[in-house]
GROMACS .gro file of C-alpha atoms in nm:
model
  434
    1UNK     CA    1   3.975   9.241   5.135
    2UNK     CA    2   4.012   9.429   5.418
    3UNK     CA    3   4.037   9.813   5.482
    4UNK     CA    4   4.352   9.943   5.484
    5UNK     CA    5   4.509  10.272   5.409
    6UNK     CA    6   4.767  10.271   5.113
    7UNK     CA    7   5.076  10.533   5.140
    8UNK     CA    8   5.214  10.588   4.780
    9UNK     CA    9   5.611  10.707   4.885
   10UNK     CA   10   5.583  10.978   4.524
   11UNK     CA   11   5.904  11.167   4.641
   12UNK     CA   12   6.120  11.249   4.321
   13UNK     CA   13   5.866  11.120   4.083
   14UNK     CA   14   5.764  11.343   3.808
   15UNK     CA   15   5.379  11.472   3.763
   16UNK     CA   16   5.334  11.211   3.458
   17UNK     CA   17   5.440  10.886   3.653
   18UNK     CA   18   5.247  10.995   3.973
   19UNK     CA   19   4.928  11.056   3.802
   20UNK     CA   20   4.960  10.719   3.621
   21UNK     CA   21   5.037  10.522   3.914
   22UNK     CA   22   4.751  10.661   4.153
   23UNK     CA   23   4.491  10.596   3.873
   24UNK     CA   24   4.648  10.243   3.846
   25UNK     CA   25   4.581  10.201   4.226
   26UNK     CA   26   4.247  10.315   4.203
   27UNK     CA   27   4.175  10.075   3.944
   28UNK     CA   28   4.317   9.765   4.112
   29UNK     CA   29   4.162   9.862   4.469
   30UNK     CA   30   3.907  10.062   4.428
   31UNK     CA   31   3.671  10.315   4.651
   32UNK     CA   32   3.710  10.070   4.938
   33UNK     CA   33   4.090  10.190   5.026
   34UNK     CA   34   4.231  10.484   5.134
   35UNK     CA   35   4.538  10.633   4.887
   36UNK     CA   36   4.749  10.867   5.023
   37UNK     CA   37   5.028  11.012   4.880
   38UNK     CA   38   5.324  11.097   5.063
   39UNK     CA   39   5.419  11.473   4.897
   40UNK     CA   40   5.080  11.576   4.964
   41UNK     CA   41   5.148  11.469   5.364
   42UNK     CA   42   5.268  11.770   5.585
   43UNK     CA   43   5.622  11.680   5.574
   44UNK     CA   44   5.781  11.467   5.846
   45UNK     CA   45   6.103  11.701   5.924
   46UNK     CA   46   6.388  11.438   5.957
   47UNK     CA   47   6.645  11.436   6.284
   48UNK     CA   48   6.881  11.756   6.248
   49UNK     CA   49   7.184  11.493   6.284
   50UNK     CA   50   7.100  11.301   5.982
   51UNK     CA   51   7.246  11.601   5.762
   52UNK     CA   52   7.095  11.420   5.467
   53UNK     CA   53   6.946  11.567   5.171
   54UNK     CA   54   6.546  11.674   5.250
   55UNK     CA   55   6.394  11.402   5.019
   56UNK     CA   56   6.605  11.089   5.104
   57UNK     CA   57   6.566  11.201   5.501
   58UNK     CA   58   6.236  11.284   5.464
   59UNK     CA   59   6.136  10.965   5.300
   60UNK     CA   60   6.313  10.737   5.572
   61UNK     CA   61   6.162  10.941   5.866
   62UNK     CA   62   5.791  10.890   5.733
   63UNK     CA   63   5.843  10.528   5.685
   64UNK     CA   64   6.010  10.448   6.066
   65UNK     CA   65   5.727  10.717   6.182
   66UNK     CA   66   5.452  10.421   5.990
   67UNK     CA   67   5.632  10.143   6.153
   68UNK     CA   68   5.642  10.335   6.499
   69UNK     CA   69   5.201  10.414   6.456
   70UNK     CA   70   5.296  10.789   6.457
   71UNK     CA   71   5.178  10.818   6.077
   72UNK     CA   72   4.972  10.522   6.104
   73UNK     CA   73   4.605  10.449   6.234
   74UNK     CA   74   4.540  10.146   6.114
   75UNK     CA   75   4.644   9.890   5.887
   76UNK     CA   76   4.900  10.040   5.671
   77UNK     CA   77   5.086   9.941   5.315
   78UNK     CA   78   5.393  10.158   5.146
   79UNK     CA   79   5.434  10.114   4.843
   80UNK     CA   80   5.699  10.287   4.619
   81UNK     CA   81   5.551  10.492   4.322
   82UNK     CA   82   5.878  10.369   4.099
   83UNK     CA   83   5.658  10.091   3.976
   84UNK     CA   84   5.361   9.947   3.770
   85UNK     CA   85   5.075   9.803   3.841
   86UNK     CA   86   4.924   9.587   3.579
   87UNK     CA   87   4.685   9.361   3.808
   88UNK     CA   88   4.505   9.411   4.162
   89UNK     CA   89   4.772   9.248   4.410
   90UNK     CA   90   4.520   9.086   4.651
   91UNK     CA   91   4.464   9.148   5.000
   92UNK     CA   92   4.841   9.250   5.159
   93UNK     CA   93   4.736   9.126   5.524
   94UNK     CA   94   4.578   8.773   5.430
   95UNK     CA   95   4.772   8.475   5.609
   96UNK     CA   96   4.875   8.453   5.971
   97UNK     CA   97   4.861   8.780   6.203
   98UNK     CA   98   5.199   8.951   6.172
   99UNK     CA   99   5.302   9.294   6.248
  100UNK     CA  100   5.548   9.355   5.937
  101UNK     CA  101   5.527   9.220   5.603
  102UNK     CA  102   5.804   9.292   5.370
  103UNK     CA  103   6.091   9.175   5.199
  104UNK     CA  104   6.334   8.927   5.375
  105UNK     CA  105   6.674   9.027   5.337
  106UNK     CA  106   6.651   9.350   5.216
  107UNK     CA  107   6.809   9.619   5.415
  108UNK     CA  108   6.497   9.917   5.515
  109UNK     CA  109   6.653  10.175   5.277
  110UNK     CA  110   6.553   9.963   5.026
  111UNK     CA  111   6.221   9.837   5.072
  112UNK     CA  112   5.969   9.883   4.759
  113UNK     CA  113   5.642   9.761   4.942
  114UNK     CA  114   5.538   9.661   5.325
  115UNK     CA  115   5.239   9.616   5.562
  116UNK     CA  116   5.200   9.738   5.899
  117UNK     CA  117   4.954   9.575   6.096
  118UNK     CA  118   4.916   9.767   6.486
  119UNK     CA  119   4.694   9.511   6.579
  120UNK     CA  120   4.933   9.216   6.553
  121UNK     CA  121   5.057   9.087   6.923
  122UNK     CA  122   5.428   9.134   6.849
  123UNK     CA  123   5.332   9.529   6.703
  124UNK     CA  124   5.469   9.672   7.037
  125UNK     CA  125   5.834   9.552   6.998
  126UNK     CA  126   5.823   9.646   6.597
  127UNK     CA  127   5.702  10.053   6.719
  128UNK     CA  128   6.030  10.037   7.009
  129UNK     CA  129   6.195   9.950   6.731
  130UNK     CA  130   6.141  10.190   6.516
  131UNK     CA  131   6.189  10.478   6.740
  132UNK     CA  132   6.553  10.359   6.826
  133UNK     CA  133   6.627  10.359   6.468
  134UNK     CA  134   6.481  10.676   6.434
  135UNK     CA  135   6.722  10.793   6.725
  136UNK     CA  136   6.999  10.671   6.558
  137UNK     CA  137   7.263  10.742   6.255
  138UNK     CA  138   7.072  10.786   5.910
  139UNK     CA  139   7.277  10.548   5.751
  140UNK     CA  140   7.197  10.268   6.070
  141UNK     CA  141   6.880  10.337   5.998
  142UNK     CA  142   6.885  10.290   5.597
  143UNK     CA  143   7.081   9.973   5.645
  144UNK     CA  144   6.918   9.853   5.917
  145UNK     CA  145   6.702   9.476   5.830
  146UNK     CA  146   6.404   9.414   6.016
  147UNK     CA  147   6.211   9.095   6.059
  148UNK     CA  148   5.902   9.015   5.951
  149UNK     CA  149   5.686   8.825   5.730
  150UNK     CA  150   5.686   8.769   5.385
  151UNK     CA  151   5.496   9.013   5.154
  152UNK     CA  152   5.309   8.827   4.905
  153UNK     CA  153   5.119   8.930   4.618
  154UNK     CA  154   5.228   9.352   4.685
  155UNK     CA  155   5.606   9.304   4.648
  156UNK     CA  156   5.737   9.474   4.326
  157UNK     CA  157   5.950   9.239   4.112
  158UNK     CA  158   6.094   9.302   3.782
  159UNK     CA  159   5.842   9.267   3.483
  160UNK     CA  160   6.064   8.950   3.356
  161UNK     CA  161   6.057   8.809   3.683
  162UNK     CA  162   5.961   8.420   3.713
  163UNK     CA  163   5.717   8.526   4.030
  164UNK     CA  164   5.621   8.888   3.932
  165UNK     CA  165   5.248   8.987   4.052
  166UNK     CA  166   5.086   9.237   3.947
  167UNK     CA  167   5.333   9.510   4.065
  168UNK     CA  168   5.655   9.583   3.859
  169UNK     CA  169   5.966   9.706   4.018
  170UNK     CA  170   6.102  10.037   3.810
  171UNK     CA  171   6.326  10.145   4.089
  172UNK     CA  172   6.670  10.065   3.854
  173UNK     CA  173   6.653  10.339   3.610
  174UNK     CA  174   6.708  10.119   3.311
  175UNK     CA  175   6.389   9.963   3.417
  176UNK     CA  176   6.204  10.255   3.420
  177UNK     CA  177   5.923  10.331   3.117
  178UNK     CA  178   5.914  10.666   3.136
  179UNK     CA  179   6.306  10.740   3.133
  180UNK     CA  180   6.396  10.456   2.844
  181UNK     CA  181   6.170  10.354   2.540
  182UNK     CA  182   6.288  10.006   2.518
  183UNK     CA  183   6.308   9.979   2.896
  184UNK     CA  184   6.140   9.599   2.999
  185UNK     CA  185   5.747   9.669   2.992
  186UNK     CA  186   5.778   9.956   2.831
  187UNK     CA  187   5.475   9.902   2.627
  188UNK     CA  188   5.236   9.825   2.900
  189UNK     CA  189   5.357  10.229   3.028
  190UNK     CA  190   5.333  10.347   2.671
  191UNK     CA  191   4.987  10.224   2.662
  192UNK     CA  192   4.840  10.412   2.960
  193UNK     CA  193   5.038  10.717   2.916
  194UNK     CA  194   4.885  10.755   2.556
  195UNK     CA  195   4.555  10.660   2.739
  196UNK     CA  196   4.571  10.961   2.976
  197UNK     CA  197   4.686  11.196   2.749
  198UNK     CA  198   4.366  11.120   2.514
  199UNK     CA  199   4.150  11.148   2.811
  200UNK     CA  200   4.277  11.462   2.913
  201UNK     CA  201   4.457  11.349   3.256
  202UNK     CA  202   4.779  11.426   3.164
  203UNK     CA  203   4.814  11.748   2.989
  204UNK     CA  204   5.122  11.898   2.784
  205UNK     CA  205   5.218  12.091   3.043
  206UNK     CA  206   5.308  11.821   3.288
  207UNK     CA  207   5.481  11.642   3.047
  208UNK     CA  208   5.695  11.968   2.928
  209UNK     CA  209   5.800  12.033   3.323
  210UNK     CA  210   5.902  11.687   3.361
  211UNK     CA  211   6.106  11.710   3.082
  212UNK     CA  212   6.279  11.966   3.127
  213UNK     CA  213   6.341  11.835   3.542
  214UNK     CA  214   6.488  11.533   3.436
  215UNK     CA  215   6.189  11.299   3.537
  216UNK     CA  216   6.044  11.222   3.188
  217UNK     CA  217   6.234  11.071   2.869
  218UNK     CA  218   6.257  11.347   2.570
  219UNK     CA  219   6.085  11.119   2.343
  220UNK     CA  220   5.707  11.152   2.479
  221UNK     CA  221   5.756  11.555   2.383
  222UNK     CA  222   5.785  11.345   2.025
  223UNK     CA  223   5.493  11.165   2.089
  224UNK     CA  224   5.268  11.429   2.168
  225UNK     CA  225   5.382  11.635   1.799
  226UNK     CA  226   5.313  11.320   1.593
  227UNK     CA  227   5.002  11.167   1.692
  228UNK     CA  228   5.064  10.998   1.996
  229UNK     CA  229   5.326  10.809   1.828
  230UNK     CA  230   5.373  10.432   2.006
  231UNK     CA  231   5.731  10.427   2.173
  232UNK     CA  232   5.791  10.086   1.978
  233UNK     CA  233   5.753  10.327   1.659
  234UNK     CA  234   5.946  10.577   1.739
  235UNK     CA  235   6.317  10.678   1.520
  236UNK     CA  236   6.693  10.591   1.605
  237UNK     CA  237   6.714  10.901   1.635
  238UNK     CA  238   6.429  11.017   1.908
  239UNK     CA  239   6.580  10.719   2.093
  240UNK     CA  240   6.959  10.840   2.067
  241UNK     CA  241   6.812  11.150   2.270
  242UNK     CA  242   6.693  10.970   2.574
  243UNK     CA  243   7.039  10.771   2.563
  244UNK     CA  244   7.203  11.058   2.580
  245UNK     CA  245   6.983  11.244   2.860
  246UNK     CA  246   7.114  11.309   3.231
  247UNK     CA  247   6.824  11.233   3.447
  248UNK     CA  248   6.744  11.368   3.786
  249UNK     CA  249   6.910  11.143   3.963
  250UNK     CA  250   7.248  11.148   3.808
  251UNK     CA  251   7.256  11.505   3.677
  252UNK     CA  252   7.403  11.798   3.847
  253UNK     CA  253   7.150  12.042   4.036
  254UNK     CA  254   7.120  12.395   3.961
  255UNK     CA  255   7.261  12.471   4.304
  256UNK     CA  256   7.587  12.247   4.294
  257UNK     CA  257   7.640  12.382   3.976
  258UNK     CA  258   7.591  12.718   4.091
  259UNK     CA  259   7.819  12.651   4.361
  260UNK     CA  260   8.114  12.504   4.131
  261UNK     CA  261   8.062  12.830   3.894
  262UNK     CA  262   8.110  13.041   4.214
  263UNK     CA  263   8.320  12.903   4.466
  264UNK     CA  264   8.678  12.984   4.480
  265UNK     CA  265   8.968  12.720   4.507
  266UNK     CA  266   9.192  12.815   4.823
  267UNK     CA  267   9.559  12.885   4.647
  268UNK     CA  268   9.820  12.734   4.817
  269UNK     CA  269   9.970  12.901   5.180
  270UNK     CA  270  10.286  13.126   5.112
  271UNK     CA  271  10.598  13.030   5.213
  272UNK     CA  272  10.604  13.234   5.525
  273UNK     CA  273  10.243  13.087   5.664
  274UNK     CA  274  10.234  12.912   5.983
  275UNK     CA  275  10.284  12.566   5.949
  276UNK     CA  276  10.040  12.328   5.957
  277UNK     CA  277  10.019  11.976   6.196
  278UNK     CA  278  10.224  11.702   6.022
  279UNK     CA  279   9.962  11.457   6.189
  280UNK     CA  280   9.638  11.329   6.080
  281UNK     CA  281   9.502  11.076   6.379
  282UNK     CA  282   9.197  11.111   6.231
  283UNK     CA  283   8.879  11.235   5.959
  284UNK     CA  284   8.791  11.500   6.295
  285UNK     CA  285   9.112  11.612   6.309
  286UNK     CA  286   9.154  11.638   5.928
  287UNK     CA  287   8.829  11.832   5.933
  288UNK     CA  288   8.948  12.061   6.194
  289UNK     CA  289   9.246  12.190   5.955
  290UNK     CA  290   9.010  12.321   5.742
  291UNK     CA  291   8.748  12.433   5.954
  292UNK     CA  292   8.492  12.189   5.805
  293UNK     CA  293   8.176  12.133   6.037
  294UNK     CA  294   7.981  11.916   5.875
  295UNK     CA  295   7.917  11.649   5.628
  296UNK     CA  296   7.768  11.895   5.346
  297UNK     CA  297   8.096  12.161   5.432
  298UNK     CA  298   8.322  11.796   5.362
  299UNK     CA  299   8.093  11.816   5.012
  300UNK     CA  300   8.158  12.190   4.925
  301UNK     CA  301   8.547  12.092   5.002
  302UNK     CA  302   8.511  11.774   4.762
  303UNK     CA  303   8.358  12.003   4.500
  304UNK     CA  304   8.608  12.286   4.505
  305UNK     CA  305   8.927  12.027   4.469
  306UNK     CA  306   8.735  11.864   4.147
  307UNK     CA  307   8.658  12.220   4.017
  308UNK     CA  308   9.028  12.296   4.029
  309UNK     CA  309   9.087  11.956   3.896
  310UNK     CA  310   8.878  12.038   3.591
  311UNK     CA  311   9.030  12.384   3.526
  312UNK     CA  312   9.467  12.274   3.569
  313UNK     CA  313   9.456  11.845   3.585
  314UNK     CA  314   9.787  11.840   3.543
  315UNK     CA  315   9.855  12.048   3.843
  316UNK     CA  316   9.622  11.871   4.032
  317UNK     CA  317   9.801  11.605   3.942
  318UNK     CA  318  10.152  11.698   4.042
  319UNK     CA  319  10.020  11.854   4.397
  320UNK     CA  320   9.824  11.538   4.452
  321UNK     CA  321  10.102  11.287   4.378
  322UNK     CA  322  10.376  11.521   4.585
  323UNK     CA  323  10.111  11.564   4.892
  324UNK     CA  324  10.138  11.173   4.911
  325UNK     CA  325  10.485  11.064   4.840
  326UNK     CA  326  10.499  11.350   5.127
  327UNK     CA  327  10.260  11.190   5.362
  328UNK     CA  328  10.400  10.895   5.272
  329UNK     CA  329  10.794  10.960   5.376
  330UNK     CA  330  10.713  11.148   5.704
  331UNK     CA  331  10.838  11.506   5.587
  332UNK     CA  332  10.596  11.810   5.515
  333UNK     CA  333  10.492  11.878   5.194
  334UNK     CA  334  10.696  12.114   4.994
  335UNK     CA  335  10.513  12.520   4.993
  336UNK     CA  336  10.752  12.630   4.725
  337UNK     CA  337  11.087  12.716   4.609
  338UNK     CA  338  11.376  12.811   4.903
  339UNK     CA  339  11.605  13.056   4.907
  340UNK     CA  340  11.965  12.920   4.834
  341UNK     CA  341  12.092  12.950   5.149
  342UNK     CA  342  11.817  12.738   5.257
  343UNK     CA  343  11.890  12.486   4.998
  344UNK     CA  344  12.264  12.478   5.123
  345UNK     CA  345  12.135  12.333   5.476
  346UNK     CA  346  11.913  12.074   5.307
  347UNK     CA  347  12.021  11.709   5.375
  348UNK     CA  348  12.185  11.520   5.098
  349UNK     CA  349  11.896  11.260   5.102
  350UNK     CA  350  11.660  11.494   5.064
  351UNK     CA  351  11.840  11.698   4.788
  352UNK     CA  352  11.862  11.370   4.568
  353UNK     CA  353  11.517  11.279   4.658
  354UNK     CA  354  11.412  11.633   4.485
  355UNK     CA  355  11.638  11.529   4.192
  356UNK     CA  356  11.448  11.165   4.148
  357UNK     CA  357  11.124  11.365   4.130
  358UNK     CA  358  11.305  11.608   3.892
  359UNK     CA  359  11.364  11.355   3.634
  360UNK     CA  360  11.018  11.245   3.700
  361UNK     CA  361  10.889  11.480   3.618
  362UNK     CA  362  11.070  11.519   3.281
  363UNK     CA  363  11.046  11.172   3.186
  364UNK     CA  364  10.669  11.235   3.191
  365UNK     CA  365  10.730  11.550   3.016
  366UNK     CA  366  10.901  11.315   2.726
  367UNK     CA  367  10.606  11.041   2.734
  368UNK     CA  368  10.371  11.367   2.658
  369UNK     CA  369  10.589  11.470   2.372
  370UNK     CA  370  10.606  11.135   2.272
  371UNK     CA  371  10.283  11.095   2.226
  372UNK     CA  372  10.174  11.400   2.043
  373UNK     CA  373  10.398  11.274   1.801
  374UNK     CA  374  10.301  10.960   1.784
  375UNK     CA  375   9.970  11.144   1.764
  376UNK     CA  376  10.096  11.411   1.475
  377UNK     CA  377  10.222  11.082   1.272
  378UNK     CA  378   9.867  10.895   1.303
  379UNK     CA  379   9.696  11.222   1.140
  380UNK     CA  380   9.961  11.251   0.897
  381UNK     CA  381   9.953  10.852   0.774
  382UNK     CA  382   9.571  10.868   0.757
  383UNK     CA  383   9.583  11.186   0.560
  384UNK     CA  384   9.838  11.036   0.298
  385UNK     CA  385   9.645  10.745   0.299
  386UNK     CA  386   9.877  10.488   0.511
  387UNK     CA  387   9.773  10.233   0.773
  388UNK     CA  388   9.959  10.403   1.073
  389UNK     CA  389  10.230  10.265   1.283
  390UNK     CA  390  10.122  10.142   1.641
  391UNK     CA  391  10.242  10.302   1.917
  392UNK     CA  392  10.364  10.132   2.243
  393UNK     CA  393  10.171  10.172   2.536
  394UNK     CA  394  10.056  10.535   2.408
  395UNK     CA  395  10.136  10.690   2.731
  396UNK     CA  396   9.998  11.044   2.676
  397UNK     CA  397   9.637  10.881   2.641
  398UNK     CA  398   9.669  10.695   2.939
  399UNK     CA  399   9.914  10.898   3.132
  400UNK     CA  400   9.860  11.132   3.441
  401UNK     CA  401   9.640  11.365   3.302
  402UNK     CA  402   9.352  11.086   3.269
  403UNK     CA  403   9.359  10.984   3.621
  404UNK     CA  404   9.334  11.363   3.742
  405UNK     CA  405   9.051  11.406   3.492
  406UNK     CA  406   8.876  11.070   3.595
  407UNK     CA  407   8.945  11.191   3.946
  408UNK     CA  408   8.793  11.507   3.861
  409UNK     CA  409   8.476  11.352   3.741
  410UNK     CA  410   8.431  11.140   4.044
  411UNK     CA  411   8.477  11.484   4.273
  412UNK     CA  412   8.193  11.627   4.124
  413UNK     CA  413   7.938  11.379   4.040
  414UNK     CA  414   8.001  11.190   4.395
  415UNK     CA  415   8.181  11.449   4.607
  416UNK     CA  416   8.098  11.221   4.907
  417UNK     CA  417   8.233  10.925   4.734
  418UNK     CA  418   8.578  11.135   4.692
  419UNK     CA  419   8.578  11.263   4.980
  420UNK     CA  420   8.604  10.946   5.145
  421UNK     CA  421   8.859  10.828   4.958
  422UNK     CA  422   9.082  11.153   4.958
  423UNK     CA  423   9.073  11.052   5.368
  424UNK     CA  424   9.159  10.747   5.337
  425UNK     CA  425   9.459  10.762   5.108
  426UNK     CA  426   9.608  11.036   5.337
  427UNK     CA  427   9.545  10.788   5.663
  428UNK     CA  428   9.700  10.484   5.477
  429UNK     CA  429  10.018  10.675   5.353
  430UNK     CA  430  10.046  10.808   5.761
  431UNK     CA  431   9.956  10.444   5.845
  432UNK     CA  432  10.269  10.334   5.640
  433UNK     CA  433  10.470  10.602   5.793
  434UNK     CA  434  10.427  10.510   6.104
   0.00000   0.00000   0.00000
């Protein structure tokens, strides 16, 4: 096998895992290669345009900078640190000369393992590559497929994969060891972790931070108090505990909670505010109304409507479903109650328009009642011991007040996500307007 220098991408991957994997490498390859890993690099700052988070950003910019030969001096290999390796994978570079070996058809974001090779002939078009995408949007970049030779023998696959080697993919975080017990493989992990802890590689300590981080299931805490317990050993209950555990990457930081506890919701203008545009062309010009900048000011914006969501769904309801049938029928949206006099000059359309949303509004009021009720009889049949009478439909379960908290939910775990769509329903109902 040839030289080569081995770049282990360990961003987001708790002290346990990354100790585990780099003494797997050094197994499989020996003193002959070169293992770097990428957190101990000096970071690669990514473009100031990206407005990404630092690890994601940081992560793309160091691979395009190995593909360019900025971060590379020689044969290269990146290999994700989500993974196992059970077997040496061979020599990465054996086969025809080729400049990039990866995965065909998967888009760069999402590449688990590839080899660089600067020698190859066709290495000078890969590098001007690179450096375009690195000039470009983050998300061009991320989804951007290059081509290149197959990877053989170094490309993760799951561990019940037909062709698996001897890497396994743990990138899906079912299919990760050290988050789930029963997770596929889990025993081969298991195995070393209870290894290294007898050796003394991996102390209590590590495993304690990465607990309490997110990175590391509750259950090897468990392990540790009982013996070094095997995970296929371990109670319904220790296992009910991971289940139930919000890992790093799907729980709330300190910071965005921080800034949900903290931030204020803007109350709605008074009636004697300036008027805003009726238009919305566009996200810039929706942006512009509220003075949002940037992508992570559209996130703040997406946080503070699903905080307010949270605390009054039913008035976030009702202002979100009158801000549309607004939008949506070409007049402004409503700031409040008028004066009578005002109310005298209103048109007669509009007057009985108000009166349709009127009894609405109290016909959902009645659907509520009915179902607390329906609710109230439920309780009081299985307290006398009767089987209950079905209710219809039971709108009160699945009535406005679910969507606004669903809603809700979806503004703060994926304030992006919401954001989005909060744009694109206002353009739509404008598109229909017009």
């Amino acid at each position: 096998m040839n030289p080569f220098s081995l770049l282990v991408d360990d961003l987001g991957v708790g002290r346990v895992q990354r100790r585990l994997v780099g003494k797997e490498l050094r197994q499989a390859l020996g003193d002959r290669q070169e293992i770097r890993l990428l957190s101990t690099l000096p970071p690669k700052a990514p473009p100031t345009r990206w407005q990404v988070e630092p690890a994601p950003g940081r992560r793309l910019a160091t691979l395009l900078s190995v593909l360019s030969g900025e971060a590379a001096g020689g044969p290269t290999v990146w290999l994700s640190a989500q993974s196992m390796v059970l077997a040496a994978p061979g020599d990465p570079f054996e086969g025809p000369a080729a400049a990039l070996r990866l995965s065909p058809g998967v888009r760069l974001g999402l590449q688990a393992a590839l080899a660089v090779d600067p020698g190859a002939p066709e290495y000078a078009a890969l590098a001007a590559k690179a450096m375009a995408l690195l000039a470009s949007d983050f998300h061009e970049a991320a989804d951007a497929q290059i081509e290149g030779a197959a990877l053989t023998g170094w490309r993760p696959l799951p561990y019940n994969h037909p062709e698996r080697g001897g890497i396994v993919d743990c990138r899906r975080l079912t299919a990760r060891p050290w988050y789930c017990a029963t997770a596929p493989g889990a025993g081969a992990w298991d195995e070393r972790f209870r290894e290294a802890v007898r050796s003394g590689e991996i102390e209590r300590a590590a495993v304690e931070a990465d607990v309490v981080e997110g990175l590391l299931r509750p259950s090897a805490l468990f392990q540790l108090d009982n013996d070094l317990l095997p995970a296929g050993d371990l109670p319904r209950t220790v296992l009910d505990i991971d289940t139930a555990t919000r890992f790093a990457e799907v729980r709330l930081s300190d910071d965005r909670l921080h800034k949900i506890a903290t931030v204020r919701y803007a109350l709605p203008r008074k009636r004697n505010a300036p008027e805003r545009p009726r238009e919305l062309p566009s996200g810039e010009s929706f942006r512009a109304r509220r003075g949002i900048r940037t992508d992570g000011e559209l996130v703040l914006w997406a946080l503070d409507v699903g905080r307010f969501a949270i605390l009054h769904p039913w008035k976030f309801a009702g202002i979100a479903r009158t801000k549309v049938r607004a939008l949506a029928q070409g007049r402004k949206t409503p700031q409040g109650k008028k004066n009578k006099k005002a109310k005298k000059k209103k048109d007669p359309a509009q007057l009985q328009e108000r009166r349709g949303l009127k009894q609405n509004d109290q016909a959902l009021k009645q659907e509520r009642l009915a179902g607390k009720q329906a609710g109230a009889a439920q309780k009081r049949a299985r307290r006398n011991g009767t089987k209950p009478s079905a209710s219809p439909g039971d709108p009160a379960s699945r009535g406005l007040g679910q969507r606004a908290q669903e809603a809700a939910r979806l503004a703060v775990g994926h304030p992006r996500q919401f954001a989005g769509i909060v744009l694109r329903k206002a353009q739509a109902a404008l598109g229909r307007r017009g």
